PDB file of C-alpha atoms in Angstrom:
ATOM      1  CA  MET A 137      -4.234   5.274 -31.444  1.00 58.00           C
ATOM      2  CA  GLY A 138      -4.195   8.634 -29.626  1.00 64.00           C
ATOM      3  CA  LEU A 139      -5.750   8.097 -26.595  1.00 64.00           C
ATOM      4  CA  SER A 140      -6.105  11.074 -23.951  1.00 67.00           C
ATOM      5  CA  HIS A 141      -5.315  11.190 -20.340  1.00 68.00           C
ATOM      6  CA  ASP A 142      -6.454  14.722 -19.749  1.00 79.00           C
ATOM      7  CA  VAL A 143     -10.010  13.099 -21.012  1.00 79.00           C
ATOM      8  CA  LEU A 144     -12.123  10.904 -19.470  1.00 76.00           C
ATOM      9  CA  HIS A 145     -13.515   8.081 -20.700  1.00 79.00           C
ATOM     10  CA  ALA A 146     -15.432   6.128 -18.184  1.00 83.00           C
ATOM     11  CA  VAL A 147     -15.752   5.561 -14.073  1.00 85.00           C
ATOM     12  CA  THR A 148     -16.438   2.322 -12.983  1.00 82.00           C
ATOM     13  CA  VAL A 149     -16.654   2.185  -8.967  1.00 85.00           C
ATOM     14  CA  ILE A 150     -15.047  -0.838  -7.636  1.00 80.00           C
ATOM     15  CA  GLU A 151     -15.850  -2.138  -3.639  1.00 85.00           C
ATOM     16  CA  GLY A 152     -14.575  -4.669  -1.073  1.00 83.00           C
ATOM     17  CA  VAL A 153     -13.361  -5.179   1.831  1.00 84.00           C
ATOM     18  CA  VAL A 154      -9.904  -5.613   3.009  1.00 80.00           C
ATOM     19  CA  VAL A 155      -9.189  -8.528   4.443  1.00 82.00           C
ATOM     20  CA  ASN A 156      -5.712  -9.509   5.635  1.00 81.00           C
ATOM     21  CA  SER A 157      -4.993 -12.694   5.825  1.00 84.00           C
ATOM     22  CA  ALA A 158      -1.440 -13.060   5.528  1.00 82.00           C
ATOM     23  CA  PRO A 159       0.740 -12.230   8.185  1.00 79.00           C
ATOM     24  CA  LEU A 160       1.244  -8.367   6.872  1.00 76.00           C
ATOM     25  CA  ARG A 161       4.820  -6.309   8.135  1.00 72.00           C
ATOM     26  CA  ILE A 162       4.555  -2.466   6.654  1.00 73.00           C
ATOM     27  CA  GLY A 163       8.213  -1.036   7.698  1.00 66.00           C
ATOM     28  CA  ILE A 164       9.659   2.907   8.224  1.00 67.00           C
ATOM     29  CA  GLY A 165      13.059   2.139   6.330  1.00 61.00           C
ATOM     30  CA  ARG A 166      16.185   0.820   8.453  1.00 57.00           C
ATOM     31  CA  GLY A 167      18.097   1.189  11.196  1.00 51.00           C
ATOM     32  CA  GLU A 168      20.668   1.796  12.840  1.00 53.00           C
ATOM     33  CA  GLY A 169      22.305  -1.867  11.596  1.00 53.00           C
ATOM     34  CA  ARG A 170      23.924  -2.257  15.124  1.00 56.00           C
ATOM     35  CA  LEU A 171      23.992  -5.795  17.199  1.00 55.00           C
ATOM     36  CA  GLY A 172      20.391  -6.041  19.737  1.00 56.00           C
ATOM     37  CA  THR A 173      18.256  -2.807  17.327  1.00 59.00           C
ATOM     38  CA  VAL A 174      15.746  -3.918  14.458  1.00 56.00           C
ATOM     39  CA  ASP A 175      16.384  -3.572  11.154  1.00 60.00           C
ATOM     40  CA  MET A 176      12.765  -2.441  10.202  1.00 64.00           C
ATOM     41  CA  PRO A 177      11.441  -1.119  12.699  1.00 70.00           C
ATOM     42  CA  ILE A 178       7.096  -1.418  12.252  1.00 77.00           C
ATOM     43  CA  LEU A 179       5.414   1.998  10.992  1.00 81.00           C
ATOM     44  CA  ARG A 180       3.413   3.701  13.436  1.00 84.00           C
ATOM     45  CA  ASP A 181       1.300   5.988  14.268  1.00 86.00           C
ATOM     46  CA  VAL A 182       1.833   7.916  17.065  1.00 91.00           C
ATOM     47  CA  ARG A 183      -0.133   6.748  19.578  1.00 93.00           C
ATOM     48  CA  GLY A 184       1.823   4.363  18.783  1.00 87.00           C
ATOM     49  CA  VAL A 185      -0.978   1.706  17.129  1.00 86.00           C
ATOM     50  CA  PRO A 186       0.908   0.390  14.243  1.00 83.00           C
ATOM     51  CA  TYR A 187      -1.023   0.398  10.825  1.00 83.00           C
ATOM     52  CA  VAL A 188      -1.351   0.640   7.287  1.00 84.00           C
ATOM     53  CA  PRO A 189      -0.700   3.259   5.308  1.00 85.00           C
ATOM     54  CA  GLY A 190      -2.820   4.429   3.194  1.00 87.00           C
ATOM     55  CA  SER A 191      -0.081   4.407   0.059  1.00 86.00           C
ATOM     56  CA  SER A 192       0.913   0.539   0.140  1.00 83.00           C
ATOM     57  CA  LEU A 193      -3.430   0.005   0.106  1.00 84.00           C
ATOM     58  CA  ARG A 194      -3.371   2.101  -3.327  1.00 88.00           C
ATOM     59  CA  GLY A 195       0.193   0.308  -4.416  1.00 87.00           C
ATOM     60  CA  SER A 196      -2.310  -3.338  -4.268  1.00 83.00           C
ATOM     61  CA  ALA A 197      -5.593  -2.428  -5.361  1.00 85.00           C
ATOM     62  CA  ARG A 198      -3.791  -0.795  -8.234  1.00 88.00           C
ATOM     63  CA  ALA A 199      -1.042  -3.815  -9.037  1.00 89.00           C
ATOM     64  CA  PHE A 200      -4.812  -5.921  -8.270  1.00 85.00           C
ATOM     65  CA  ILE A 201      -7.427  -3.197 -10.844  1.00 83.00           C
ATOM     66  CA  GLU A 202      -3.692  -3.829 -13.648  1.00 88.00           C
ATOM     67  CA  ALA A 203      -4.526  -7.925 -13.379  1.00 89.00           C
ATOM     68  CA  LEU A 204      -7.463  -7.448 -13.884  1.00 84.00           C
ATOM     69  CA  ALA A 205      -7.925  -5.556 -17.165  1.00 81.00           C
ATOM     70  CA  ARG A 206      -4.524  -7.409 -18.811  1.00 82.00           C
TER      71      ARG A 206
END
């Protein structure tokens, strides 16, 4: 078929609102593993507020779009 990834053939804009309808946990890796420590601390910004990084949103959006494309 010879499709090239260097050429843009179409642009599709998808807009929406992200709603967290189930428990969500974004961790920052593994803890120390000692008794009494958290095994996967929650990701927080510099003010200590939990947040969802753009890379997690991008991965969710990509999985959704790939499912639509099938």
